[in-house]
CSV table of C-alpha atoms in Angstrom, one decimal:
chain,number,residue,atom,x,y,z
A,1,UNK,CA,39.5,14.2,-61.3
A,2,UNK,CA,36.0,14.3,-60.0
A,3,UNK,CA,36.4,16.2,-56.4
A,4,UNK,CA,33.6,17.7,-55.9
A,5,UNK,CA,34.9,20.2,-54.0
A,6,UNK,CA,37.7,21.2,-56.3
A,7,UNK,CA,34.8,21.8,-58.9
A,8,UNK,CA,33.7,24.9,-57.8
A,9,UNK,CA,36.2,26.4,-59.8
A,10,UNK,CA,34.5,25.3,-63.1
A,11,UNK,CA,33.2,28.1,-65.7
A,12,UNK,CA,29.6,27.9,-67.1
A,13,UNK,CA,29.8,31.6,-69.1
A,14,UNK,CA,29.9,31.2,-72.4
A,15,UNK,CA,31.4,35.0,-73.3
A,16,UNK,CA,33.3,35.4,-76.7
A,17,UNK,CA,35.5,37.9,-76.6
A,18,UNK,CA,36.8,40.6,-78.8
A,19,UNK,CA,36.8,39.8,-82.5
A,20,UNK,CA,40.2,39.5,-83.4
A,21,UNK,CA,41.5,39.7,-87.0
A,22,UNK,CA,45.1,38.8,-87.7
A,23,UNK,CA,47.7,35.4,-86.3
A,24,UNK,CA,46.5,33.2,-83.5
A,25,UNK,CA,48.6,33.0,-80.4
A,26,UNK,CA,49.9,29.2,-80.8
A,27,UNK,CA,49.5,27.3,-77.3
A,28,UNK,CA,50.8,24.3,-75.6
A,29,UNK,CA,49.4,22.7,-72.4
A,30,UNK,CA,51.8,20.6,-70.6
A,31,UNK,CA,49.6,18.7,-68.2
A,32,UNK,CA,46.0,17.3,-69.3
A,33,UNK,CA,45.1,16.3,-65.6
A,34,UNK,CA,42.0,18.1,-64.2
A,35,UNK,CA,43.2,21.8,-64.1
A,36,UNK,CA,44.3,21.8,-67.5
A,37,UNK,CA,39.8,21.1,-68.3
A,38,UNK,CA,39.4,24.7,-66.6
A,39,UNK,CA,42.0,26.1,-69.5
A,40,UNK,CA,41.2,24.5,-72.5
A,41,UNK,CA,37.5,25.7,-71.1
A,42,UNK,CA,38.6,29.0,-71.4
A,43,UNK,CA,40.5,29.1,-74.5
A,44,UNK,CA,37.9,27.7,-76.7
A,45,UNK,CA,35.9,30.8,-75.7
A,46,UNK,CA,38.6,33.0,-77.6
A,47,UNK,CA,39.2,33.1,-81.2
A,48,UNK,CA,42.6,34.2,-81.0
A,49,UNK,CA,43.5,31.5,-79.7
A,50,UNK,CA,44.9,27.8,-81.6
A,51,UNK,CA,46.0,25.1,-79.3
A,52,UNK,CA,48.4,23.2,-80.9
A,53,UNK,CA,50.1,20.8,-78.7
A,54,UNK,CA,50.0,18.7,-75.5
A,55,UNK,CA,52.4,16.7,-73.8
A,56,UNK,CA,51.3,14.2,-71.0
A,57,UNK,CA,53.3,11.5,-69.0
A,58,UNK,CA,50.9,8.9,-69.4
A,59,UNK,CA,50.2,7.5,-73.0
A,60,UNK,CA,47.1,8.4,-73.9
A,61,UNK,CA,46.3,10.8,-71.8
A,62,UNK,CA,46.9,13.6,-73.6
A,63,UNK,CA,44.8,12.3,-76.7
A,64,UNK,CA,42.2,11.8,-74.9
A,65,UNK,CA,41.5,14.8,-73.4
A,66,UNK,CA,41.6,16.4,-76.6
A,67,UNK,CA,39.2,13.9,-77.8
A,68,UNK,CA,36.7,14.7,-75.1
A,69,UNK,CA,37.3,18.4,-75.5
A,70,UNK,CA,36.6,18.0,-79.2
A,71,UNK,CA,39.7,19.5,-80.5
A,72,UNK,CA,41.3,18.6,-83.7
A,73,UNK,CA,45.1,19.3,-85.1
A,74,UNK,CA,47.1,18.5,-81.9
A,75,UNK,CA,49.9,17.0,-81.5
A,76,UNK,CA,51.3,15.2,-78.9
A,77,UNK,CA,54.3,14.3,-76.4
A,78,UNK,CA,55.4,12.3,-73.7
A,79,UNK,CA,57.0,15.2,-72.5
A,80,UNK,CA,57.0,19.1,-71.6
A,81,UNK,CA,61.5,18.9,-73.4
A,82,UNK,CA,59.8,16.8,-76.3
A,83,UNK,CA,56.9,19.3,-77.0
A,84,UNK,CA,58.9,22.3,-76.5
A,85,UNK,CA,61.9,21.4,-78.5
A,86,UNK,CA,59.6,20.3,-81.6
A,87,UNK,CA,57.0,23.1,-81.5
A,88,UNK,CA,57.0,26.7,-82.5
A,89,UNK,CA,54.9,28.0,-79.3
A,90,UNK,CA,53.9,31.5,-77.9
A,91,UNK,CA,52.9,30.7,-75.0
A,92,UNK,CA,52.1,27.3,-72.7
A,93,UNK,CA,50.3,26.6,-69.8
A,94,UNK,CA,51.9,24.5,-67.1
A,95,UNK,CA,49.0,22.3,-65.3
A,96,UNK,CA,51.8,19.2,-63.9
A,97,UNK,CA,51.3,18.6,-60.4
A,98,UNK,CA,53.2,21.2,-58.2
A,99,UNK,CA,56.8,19.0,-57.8
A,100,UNK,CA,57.2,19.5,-62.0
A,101,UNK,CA,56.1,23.1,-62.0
A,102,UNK,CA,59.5,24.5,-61.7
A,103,UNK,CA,61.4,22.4,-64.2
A,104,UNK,CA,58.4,22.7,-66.7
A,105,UNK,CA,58.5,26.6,-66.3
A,106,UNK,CA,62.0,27.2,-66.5
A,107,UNK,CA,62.8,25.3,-69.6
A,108,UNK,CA,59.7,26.8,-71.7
A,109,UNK,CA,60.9,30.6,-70.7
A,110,UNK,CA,64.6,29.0,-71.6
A,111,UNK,CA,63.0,28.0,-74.9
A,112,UNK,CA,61.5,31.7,-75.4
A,113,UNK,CA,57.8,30.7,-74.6
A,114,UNK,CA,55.3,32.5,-72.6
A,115,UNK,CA,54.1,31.0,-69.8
A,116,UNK,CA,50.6,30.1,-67.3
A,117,UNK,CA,51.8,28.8,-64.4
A,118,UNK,CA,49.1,27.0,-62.5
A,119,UNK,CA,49.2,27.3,-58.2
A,120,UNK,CA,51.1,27.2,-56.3
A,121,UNK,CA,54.4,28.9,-57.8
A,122,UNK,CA,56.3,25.4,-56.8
A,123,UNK,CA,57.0,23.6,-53.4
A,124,UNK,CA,60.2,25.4,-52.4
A,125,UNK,CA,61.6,28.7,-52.5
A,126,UNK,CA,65.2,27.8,-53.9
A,127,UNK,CA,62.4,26.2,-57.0
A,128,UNK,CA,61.1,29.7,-57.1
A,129,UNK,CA,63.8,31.7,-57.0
A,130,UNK,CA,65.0,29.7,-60.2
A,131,UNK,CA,61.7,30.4,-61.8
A,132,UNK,CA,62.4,34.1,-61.2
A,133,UNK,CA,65.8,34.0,-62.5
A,134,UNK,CA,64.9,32.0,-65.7
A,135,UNK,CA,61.7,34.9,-66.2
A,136,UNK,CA,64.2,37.9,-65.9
A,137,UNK,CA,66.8,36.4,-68.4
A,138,UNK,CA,63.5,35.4,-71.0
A,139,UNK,CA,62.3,38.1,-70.9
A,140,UNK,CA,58.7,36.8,-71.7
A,141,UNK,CA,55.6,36.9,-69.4
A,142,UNK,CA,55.1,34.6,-66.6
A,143,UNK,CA,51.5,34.9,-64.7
A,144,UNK,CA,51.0,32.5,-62.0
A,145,UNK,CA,47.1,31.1,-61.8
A,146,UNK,CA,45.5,33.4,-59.4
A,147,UNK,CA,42.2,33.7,-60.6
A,148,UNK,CA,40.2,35.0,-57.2
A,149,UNK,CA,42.4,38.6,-58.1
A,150,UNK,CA,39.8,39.1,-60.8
A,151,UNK,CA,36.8,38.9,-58.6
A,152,UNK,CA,35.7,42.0,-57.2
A,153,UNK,CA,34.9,41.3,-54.1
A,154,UNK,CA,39.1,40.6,-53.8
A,155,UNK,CA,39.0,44.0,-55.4
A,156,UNK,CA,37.4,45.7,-53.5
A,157,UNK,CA,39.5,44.6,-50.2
A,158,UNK,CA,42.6,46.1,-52.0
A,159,UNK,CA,40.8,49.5,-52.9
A,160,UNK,CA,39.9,49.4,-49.3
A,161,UNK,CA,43.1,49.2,-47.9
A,162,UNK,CA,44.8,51.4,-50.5
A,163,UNK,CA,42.3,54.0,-49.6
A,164,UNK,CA,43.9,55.0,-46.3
A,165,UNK,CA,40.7,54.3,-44.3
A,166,UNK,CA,41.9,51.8,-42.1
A,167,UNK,CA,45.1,53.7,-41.5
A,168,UNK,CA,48.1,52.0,-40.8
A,169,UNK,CA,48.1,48.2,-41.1
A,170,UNK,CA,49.4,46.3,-38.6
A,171,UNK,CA,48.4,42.7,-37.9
A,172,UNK,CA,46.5,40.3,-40.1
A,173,UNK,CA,44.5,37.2,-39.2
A,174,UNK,CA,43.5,34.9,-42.4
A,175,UNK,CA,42.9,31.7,-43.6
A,176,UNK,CA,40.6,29.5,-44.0
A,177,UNK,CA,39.7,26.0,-45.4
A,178,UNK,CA,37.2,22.7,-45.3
A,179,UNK,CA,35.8,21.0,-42.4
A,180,UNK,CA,35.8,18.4,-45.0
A,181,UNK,CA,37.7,18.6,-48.4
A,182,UNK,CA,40.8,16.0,-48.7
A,183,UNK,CA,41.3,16.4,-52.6
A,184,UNK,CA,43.5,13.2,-52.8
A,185,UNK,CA,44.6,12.0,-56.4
A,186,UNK,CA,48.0,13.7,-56.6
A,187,UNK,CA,47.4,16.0,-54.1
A,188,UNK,CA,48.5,13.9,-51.0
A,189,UNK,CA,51.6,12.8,-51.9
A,190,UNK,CA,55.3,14.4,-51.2
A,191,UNK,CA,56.4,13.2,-54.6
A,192,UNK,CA,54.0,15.2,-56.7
A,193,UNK,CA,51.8,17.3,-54.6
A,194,UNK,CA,55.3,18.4,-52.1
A,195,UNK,CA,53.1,20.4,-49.8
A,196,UNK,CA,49.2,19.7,-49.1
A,197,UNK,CA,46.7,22.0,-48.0
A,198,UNK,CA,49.0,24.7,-47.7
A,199,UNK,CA,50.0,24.7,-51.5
A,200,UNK,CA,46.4,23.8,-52.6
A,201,UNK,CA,44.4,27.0,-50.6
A,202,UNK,CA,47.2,28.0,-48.3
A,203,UNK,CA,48.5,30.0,-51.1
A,204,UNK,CA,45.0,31.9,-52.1
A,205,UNK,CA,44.4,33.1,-48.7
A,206,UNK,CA,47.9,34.3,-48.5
A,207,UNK,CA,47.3,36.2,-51.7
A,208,UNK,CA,44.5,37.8,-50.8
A,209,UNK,CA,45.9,39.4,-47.6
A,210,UNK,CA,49.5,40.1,-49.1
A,211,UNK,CA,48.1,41.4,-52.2
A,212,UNK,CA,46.0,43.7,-50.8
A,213,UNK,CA,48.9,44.9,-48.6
A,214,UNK,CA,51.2,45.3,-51.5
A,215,UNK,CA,53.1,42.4,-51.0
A,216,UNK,CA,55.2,43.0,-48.4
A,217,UNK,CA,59.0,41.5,-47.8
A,218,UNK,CA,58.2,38.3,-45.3
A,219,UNK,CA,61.0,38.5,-43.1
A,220,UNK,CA,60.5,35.0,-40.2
A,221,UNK,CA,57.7,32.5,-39.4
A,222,UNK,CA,57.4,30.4,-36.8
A,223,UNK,CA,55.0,27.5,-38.3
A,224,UNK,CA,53.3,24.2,-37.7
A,225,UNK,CA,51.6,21.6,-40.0
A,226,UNK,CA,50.0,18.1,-38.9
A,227,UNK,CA,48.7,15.5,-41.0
A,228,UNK,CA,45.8,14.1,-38.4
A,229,UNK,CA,43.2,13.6,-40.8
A,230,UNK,CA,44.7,12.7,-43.9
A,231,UNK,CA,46.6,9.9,-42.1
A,232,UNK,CA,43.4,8.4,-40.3
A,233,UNK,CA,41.0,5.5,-42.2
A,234,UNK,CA,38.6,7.4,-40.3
A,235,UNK,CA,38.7,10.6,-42.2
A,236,UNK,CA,40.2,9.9,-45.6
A,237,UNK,CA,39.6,6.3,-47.7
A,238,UNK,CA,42.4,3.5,-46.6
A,239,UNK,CA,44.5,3.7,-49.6
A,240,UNK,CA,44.8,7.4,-49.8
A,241,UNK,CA,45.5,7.5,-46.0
A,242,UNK,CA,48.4,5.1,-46.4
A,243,UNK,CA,49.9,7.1,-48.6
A,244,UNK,CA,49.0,10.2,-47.5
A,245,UNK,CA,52.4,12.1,-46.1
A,246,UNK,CA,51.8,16.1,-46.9
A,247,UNK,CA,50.1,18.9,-44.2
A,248,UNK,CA,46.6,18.7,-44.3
A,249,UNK,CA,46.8,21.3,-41.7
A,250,UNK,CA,49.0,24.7,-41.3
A,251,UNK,CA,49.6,27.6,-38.8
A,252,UNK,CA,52.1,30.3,-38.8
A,253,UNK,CA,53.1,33.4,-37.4
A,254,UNK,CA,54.9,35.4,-39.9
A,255,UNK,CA,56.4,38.7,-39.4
A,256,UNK,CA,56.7,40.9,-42.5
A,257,UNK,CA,58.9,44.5,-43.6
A,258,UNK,CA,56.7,47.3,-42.1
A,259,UNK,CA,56.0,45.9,-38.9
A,260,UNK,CA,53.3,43.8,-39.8
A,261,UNK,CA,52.4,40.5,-38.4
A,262,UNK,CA,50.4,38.0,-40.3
A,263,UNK,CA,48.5,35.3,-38.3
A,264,UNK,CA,47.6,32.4,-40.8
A,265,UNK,CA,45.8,29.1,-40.8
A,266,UNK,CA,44.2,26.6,-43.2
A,267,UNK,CA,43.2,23.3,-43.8
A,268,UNK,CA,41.6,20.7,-45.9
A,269,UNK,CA,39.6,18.4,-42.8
A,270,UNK,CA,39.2,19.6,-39.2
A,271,UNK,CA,36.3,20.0,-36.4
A,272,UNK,CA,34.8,23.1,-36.9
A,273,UNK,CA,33.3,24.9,-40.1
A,274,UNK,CA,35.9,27.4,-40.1
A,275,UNK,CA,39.6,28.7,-38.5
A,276,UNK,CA,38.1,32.3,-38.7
A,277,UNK,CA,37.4,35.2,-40.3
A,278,UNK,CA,40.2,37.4,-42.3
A,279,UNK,CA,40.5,40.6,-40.3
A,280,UNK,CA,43.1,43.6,-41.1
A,281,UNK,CA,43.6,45.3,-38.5
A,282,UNK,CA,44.5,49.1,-39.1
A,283,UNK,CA,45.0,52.1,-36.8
A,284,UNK,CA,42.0,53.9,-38.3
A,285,UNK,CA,40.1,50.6,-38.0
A,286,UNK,CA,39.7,47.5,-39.2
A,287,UNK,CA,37.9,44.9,-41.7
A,288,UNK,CA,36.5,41.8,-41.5
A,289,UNK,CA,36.2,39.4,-44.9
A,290,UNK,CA,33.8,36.4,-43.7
A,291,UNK,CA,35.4,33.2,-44.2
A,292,UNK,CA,34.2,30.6,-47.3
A,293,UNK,CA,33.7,27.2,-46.8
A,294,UNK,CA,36.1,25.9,-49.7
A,295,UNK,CA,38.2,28.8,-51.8
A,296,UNK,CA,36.3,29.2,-54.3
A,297,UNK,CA,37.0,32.5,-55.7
A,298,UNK,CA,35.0,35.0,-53.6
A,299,UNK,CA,34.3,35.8,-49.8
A,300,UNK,CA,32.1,34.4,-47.9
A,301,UNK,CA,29.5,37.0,-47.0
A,302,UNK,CA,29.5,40.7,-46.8
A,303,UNK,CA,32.2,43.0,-45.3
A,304,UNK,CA,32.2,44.9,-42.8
A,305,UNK,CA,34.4,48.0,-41.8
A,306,UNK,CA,34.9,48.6,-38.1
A,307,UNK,CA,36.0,52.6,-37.3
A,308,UNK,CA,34.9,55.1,-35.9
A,309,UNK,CA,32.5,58.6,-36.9
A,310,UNK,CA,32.9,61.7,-35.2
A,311,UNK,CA,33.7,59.7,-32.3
A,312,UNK,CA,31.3,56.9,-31.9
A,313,UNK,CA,32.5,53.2,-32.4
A,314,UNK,CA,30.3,52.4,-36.0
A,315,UNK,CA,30.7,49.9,-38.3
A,316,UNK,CA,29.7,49.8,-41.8
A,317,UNK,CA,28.7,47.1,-44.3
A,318,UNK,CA,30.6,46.2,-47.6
A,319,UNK,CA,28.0,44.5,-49.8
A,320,UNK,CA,28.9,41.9,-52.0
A,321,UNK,CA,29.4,42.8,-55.7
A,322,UNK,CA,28.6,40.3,-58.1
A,323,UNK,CA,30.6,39.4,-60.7
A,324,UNK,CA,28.3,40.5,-63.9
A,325,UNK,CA,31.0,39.7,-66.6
A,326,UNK,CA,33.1,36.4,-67.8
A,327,UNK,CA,34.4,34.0,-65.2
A,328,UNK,CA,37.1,34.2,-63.2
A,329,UNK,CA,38.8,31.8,-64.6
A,330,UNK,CA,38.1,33.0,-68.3
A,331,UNK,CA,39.6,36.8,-67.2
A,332,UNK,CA,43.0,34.5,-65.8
A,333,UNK,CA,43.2,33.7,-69.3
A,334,UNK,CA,42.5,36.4,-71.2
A,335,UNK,CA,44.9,38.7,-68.8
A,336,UNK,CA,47.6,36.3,-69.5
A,337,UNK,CA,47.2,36.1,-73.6
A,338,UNK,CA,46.8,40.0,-73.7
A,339,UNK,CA,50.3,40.3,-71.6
A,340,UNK,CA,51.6,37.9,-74.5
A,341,UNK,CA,49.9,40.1,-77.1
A,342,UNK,CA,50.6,43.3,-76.3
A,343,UNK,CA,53.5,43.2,-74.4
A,344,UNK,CA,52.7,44.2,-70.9
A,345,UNK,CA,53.1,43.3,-67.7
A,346,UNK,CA,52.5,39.9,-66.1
A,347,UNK,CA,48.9,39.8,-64.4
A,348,UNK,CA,50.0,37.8,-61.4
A,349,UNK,CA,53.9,38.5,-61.8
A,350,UNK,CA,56.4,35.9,-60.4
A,351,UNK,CA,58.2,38.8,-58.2
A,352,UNK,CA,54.9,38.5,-56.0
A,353,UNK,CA,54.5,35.3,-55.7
A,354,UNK,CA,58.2,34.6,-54.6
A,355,UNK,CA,57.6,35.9,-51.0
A,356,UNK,CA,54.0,33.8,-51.3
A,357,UNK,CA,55.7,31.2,-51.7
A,358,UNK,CA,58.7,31.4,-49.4
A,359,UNK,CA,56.0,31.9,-46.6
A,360,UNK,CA,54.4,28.7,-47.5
A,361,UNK,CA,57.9,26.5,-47.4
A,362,UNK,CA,59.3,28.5,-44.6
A,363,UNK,CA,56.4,27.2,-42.8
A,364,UNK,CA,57.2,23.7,-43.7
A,365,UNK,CA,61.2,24.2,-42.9
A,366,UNK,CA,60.0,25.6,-39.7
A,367,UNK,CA,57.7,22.8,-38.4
A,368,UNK,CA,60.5,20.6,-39.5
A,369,UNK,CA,62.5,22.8,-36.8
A,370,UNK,CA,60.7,23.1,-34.5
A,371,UNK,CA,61.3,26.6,-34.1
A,372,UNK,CA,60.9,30.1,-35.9
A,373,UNK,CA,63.4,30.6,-39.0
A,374,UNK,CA,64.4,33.4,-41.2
A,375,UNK,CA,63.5,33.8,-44.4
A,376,UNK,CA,66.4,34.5,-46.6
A,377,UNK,CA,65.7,36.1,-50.1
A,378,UNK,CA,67.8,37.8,-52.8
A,379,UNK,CA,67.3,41.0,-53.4
């Protein structure tokens, strides 16, 4: 895939990490589309670290990308059962298109395997609270592909509200997304993709906000997608916008446990560089995380903390903090094959990303409805 928007995500640091001395971790990647280029990127770079096997729906595809990525001893399937049931694996990463994540997920943690679970979770929440199910009863690690956690810029926004400095938290505006950026390829499409824009970024900007918040319990939304531009010959090439049939556009107002409200938008094409800041607004004051004109990892500028000092109405700047060590991508990785190492807990765990994800398809139920809904979780 050649988006050059999607691209951003690529790694050019080179890091090797620590020596290691002992067996390699034996990996799988089920999926050799163009997300899976961003892991095998990564786990060249450690020497802990064998990949063993790939399996890809299309014939050919698979050996190819190996080919191209100049790695030798693999061996391949047609499919994510096939691989699984024929190779001794610790752990896999699951780069399908989002309407196979769930089904490739749950039968590797079935099959005792670690797994990488690429964004978004899956497309519905009855998908992910199967995925949640089939985690607990492995008992092996599941990290979901979250990589702007790492930076520490999104760091920094946590620490801030953990801090106690904008007091109690009570209403959120976020979002974000492209005043251009229709990824198409499997992307647009209800029968791979199952949610656009929303699954694609919707999720990141969610994460950023809820994580920082500690993930709070979402409790309704009232939401609305549209598919203007995606649809329309004038805004997306004629053969992707006849088959284009996901959001390429979302809004929602979502009410969460603790009183807080959470006022979200995002969008792969629209008429305007930007849907807004993020702001968290606190009782003690409030911050304000400049939007980024595609996700790509970071914020978009430097924030700023609005309170007030001995009375006066201040502000004060956060500067951005660069990100001096590997990329963000390559700590994604390296989190996830230390939690296979030594045993410890998920990076991104799946008891997280649940209520991400039930926001994103209560959204979609919701526009289909026409009306606010509840969202219903086990507990």
């Amino acid at each position: 895939m050649s988006d050059s928007v999607l691209s951003q995500f690529k790694q050019e640091i080179k890091e090797v990490f620590s020596p290691f001395k002992g067996e390699k971790l034996k990996v799988g990647i089920i999926g050799t589309g163009w997300i899976a280029e961003s892991h095998i990127d990564s786990y060249k770079k450690f020497n802990d670290v064998e990949i063993v096997a790939a399996a890809d729906l299309i014939p050919g595809k698979a050996e190819a990308f190996m080919e191209r990525y100049g790695v030798k001893g693999v061996k391949f399937y047609p499919s994510h059962k096939e691989m699984l049931d024929n190779e001794e694996l610790d752990a896999v990463s699951v780069c399908t298109y989002n309407a196979t994540h769930a089904e490739c997920t749950i039968y590797a943690l079935q099959k005792g395997v670690n797994v990488l679970l690429e964004k978004p979770l899956c497309v519905t929440t009855e998908e992910a609270i199967e995925i949640a199910k089939a985690e607990k009863e492995s008992g092996k690690v599941l990290s979901i592909g979250f990589q702007p956690r790492f930076d520490p810029n999104m760091k920094m926004i946590k620490k801030i509200v953990e801090s106690g400095e904008l007091g109690q938290i009570y209403y959120i505006q976020t979002g974000g997304g492209r005043r251009r950026g229709i990824p198409n390829s499997t992307f647009i499409e209800k029968k791979t993709a199952g949610i656009g824009a929303l699954g694609d970024i919707g999720c990141y900007s969610l994460d950023m906000v809820l994580n920082a918040i500690g993930y709070p319990k979402p409790l309704t939304v009232s939401g609305y997608t549209s598919s203007f531009f995606g649809t329309n010959p004038m805004y997306n090439n004629p053969a992707d916008a006849a088959r284009f049939n996901v959001d390429d556009f979302a809004a929602a107002f979502i009410r969460l446990e603790g009183g807080i409200i959470l006022d979200f938008r995002i969008s792969w094409a629209m008429h305007v560089d930007t849907p807004g800041d993020t702001i968290i607004f606190g009782t003690k004051g409030a911050l304000r995380i400049p939007s980024t004109d595609c996700w790509n990892g970071s914020v978009g500028g430097p924030m700023t903390i609005y309170h007030d000092v001995a009375g006066v109405q201040t502000s004060t700047t956060i500067p951005i903090i660069q990100n001096r060590g590997p990329g963000l991508f390559d700590q994604k990785i390296r989190s996830f094959l230390d939690a296979c190492k030594n045993g410890t807990p998920s990076p991104v765990p799946v008891s997280q990303i649940l209520y991400n994800q039930a926001i994103i398809d209560g959204i979609v139920k919701s526009a289909e409805a026409g009306r606010e809904i509840e969202i219903v979780l086990p507990e």
